[in-house]
mmCIF file of C-alpha atoms and ligand atoms in Angstrom:
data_model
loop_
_atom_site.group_PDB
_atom_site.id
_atom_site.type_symbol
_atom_site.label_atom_id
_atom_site.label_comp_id
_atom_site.label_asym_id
_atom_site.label_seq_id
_atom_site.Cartn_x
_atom_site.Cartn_y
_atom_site.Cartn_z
ATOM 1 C CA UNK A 1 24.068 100.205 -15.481
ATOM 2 C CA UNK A 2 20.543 99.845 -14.489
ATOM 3 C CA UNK A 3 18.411 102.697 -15.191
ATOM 4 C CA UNK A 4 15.738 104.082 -12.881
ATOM 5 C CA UNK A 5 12.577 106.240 -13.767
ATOM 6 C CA UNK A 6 10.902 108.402 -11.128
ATOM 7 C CA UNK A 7 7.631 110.014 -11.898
ATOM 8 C CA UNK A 8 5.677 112.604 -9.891
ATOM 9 C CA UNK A 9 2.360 113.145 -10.668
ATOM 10 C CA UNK A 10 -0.129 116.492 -9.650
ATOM 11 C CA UNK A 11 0.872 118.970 -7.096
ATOM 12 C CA UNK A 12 4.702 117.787 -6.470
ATOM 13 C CA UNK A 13 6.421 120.521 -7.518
ATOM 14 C CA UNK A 14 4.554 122.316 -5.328
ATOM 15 C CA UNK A 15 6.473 120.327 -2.147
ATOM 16 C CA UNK A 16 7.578 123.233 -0.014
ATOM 17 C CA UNK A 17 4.715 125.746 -0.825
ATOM 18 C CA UNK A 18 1.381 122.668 -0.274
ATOM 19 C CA UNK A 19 0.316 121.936 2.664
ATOM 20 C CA UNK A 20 3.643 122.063 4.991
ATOM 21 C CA UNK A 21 2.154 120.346 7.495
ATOM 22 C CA UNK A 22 1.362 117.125 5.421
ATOM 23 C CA UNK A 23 4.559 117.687 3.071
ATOM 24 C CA UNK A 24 7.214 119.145 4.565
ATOM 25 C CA UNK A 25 9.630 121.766 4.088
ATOM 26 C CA UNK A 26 11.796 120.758 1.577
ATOM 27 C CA UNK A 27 10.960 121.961 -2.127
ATOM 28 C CA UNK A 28 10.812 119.837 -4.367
ATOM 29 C CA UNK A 29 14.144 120.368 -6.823
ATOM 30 C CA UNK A 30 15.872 119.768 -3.228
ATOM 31 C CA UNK A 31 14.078 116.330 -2.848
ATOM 32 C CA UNK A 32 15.424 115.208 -6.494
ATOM 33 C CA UNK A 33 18.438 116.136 -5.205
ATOM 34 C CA UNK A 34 18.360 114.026 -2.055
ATOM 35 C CA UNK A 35 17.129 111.252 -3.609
ATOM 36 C CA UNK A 36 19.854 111.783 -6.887
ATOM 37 C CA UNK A 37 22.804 111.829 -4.468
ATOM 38 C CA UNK A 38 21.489 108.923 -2.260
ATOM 39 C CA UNK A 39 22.769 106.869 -5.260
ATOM 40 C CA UNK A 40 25.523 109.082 -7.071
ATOM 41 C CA UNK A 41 28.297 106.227 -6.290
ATOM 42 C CA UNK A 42 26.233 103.591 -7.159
ATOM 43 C CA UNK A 43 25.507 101.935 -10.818
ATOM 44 C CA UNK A 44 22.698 102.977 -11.162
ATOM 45 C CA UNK A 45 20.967 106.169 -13.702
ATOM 46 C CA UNK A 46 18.189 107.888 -12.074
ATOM 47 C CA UNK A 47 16.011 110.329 -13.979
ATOM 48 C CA UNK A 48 12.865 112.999 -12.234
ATOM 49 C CA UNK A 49 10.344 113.716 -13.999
ATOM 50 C CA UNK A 50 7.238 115.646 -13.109
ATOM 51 C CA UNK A 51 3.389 116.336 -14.516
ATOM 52 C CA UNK A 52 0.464 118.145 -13.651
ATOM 53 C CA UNK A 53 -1.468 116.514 -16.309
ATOM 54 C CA UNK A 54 -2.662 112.964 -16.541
ATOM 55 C CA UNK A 55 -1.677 112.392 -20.215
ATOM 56 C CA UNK A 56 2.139 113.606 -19.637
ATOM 57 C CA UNK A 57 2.826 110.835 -17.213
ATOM 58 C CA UNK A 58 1.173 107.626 -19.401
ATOM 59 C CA UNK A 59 3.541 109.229 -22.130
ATOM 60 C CA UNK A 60 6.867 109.200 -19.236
ATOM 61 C CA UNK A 61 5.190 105.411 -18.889
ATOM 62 C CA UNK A 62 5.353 104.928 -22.449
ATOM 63 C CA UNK A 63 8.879 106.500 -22.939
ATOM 64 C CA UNK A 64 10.217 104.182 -19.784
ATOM 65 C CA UNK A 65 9.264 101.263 -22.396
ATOM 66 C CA UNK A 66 10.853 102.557 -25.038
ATOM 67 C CA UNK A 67 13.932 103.578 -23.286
ATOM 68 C CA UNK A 68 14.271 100.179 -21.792
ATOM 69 C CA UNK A 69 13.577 101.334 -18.113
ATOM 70 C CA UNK A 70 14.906 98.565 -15.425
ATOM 71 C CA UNK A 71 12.501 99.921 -12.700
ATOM 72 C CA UNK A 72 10.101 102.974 -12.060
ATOM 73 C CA UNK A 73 8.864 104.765 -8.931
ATOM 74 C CA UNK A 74 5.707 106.740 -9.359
ATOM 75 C CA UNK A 75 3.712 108.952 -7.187
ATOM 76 C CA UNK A 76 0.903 109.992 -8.792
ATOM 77 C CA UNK A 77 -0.437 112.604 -6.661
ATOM 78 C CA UNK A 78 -4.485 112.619 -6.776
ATOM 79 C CA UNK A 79 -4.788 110.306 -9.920
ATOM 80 C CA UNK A 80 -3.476 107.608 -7.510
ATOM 81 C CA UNK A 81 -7.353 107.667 -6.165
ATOM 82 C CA UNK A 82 -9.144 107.638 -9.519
ATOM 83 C CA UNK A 83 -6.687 107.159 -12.789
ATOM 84 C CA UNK A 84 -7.626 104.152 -14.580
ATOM 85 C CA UNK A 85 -5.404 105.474 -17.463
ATOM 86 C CA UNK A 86 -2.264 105.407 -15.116
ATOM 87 C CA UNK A 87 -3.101 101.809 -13.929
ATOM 88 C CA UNK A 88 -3.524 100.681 -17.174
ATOM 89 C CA UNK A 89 -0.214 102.460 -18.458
ATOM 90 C CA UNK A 90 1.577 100.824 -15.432
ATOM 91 C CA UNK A 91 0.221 97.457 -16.400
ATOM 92 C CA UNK A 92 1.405 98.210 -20.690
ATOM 93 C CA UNK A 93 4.751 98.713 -19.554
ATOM 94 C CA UNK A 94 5.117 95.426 -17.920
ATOM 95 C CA UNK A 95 8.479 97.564 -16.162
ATOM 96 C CA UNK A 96 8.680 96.644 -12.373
ATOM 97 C CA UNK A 97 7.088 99.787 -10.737
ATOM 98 C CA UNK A 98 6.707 101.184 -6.801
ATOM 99 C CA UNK A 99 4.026 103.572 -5.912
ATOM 100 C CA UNK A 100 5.705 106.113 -3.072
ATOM 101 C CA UNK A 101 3.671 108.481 -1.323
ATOM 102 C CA UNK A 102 4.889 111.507 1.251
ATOM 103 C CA UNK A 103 2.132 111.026 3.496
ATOM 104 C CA UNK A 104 0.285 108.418 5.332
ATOM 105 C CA UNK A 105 -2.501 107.916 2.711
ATOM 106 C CA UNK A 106 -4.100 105.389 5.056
ATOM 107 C CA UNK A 107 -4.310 107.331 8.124
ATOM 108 C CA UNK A 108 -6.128 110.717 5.877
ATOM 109 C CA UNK A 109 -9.434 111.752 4.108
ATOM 110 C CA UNK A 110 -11.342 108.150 3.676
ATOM 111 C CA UNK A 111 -10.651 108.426 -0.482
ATOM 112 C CA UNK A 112 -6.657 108.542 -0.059
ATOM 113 C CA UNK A 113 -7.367 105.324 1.444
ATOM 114 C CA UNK A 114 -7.989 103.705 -2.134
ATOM 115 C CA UNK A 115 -5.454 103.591 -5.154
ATOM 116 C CA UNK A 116 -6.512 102.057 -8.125
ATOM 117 C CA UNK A 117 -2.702 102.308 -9.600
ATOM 118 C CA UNK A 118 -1.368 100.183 -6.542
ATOM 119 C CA UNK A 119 -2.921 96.890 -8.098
ATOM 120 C CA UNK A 120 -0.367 97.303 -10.701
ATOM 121 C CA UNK A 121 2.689 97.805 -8.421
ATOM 122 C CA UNK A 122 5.242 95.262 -6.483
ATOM 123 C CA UNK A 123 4.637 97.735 -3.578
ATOM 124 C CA UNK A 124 3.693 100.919 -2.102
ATOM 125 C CA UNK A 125 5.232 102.970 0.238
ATOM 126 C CA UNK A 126 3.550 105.914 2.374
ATOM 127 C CA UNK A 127 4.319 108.358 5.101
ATOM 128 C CA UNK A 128 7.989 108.285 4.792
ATOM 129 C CA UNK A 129 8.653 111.406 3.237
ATOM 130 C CA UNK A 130 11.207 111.680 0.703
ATOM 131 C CA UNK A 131 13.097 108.293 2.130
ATOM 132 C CA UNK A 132 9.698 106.650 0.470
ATOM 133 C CA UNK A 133 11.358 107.493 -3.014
ATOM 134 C CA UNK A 134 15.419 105.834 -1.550
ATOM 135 C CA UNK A 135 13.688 103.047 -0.327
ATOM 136 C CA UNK A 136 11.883 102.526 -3.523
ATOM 137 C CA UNK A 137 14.719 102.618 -5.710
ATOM 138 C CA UNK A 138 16.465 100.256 -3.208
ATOM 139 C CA UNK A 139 13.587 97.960 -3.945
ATOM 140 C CA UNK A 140 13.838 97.736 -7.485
ATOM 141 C CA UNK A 141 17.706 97.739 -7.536
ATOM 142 C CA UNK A 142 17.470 94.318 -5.600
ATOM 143 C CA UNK A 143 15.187 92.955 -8.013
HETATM 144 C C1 LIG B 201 0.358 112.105 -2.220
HETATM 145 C C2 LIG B 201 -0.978 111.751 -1.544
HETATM 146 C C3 LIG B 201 -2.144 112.068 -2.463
HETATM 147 O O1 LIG B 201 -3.365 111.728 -1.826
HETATM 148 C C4 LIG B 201 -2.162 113.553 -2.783
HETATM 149 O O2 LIG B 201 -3.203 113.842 -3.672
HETATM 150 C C5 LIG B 201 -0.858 114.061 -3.274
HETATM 151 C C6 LIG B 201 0.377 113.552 -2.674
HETATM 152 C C7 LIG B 201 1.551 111.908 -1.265
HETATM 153 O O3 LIG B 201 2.671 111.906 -1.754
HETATM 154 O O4 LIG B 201 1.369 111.769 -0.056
HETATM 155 O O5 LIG B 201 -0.809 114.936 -4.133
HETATM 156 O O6 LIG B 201 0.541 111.260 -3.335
#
């Protein structure tokens, strides 16, 4: 059974109470749920995690290394723009990742624009919501 990480970065459990217009409605323990049942009869173990802090999610990196992760998904919220430290955790791993974001990064403020953790990805996907994060597991599960 292949085993999926999914990390959320800054903000995320916020989805439902930020910025409604941007992000939706749906909070976010309903989107872990929509994405977990997307793939409940498939072979396939997805875990959620979730960090406001910068250091928590290189250590979720490091763990999906030790754990033998086949494939993460990672939004990192803001660090996407400026975390050096994610990229290079990304890169360490050397685990197939996707970066997913809920909005259209490219079509917002000029500094969404940039991520310095997409260099390290096989893909990003923006402005599809919550499908972003089913679509990026479908990704790595054809890998
Ligand atoms: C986001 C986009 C980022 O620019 C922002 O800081 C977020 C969420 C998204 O999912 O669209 O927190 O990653």
């Amino acid at each position: 059974m292949k085993k999926i990480l999914i990390i959320n970065g800054p903000n995320l459990n916020f989805l439902g109470i930020r910025e409604k217009g941007i992000y939706g409605n749906d909070d976010y323990n309903s989107v872990c749920k929509y994405i977990k049942e997307k793939f409940e009869n498939e072979d396939v173990k997805i875990e959620i995690l979730q960090s406001n802090s910068e250091g928590k999610i290189i250590d979720f990196l490091q763990s999906a290394y030790f754990n033998k992760v086949d494939g993460i998904v990672i939004n990192p919220g803001a660090y996407t723009h400026y975390s050096y430290a994610i990229l290079d955790a990304i890169k360490s791993v050397s685990i197939p990742t996707v970066e997913v974001h809920l909005s259209n990064i490219h079509e917002r403020e000029e500094f969404r624009k940039i991520s310095v953790t997409a260099p390290a990805c096989i893909d990003q996907i923006y402005g599809k919501g919550k499908e972003g994060y089913v679509e990026a597991v479908e990704i790595l599960l054809k890998r």
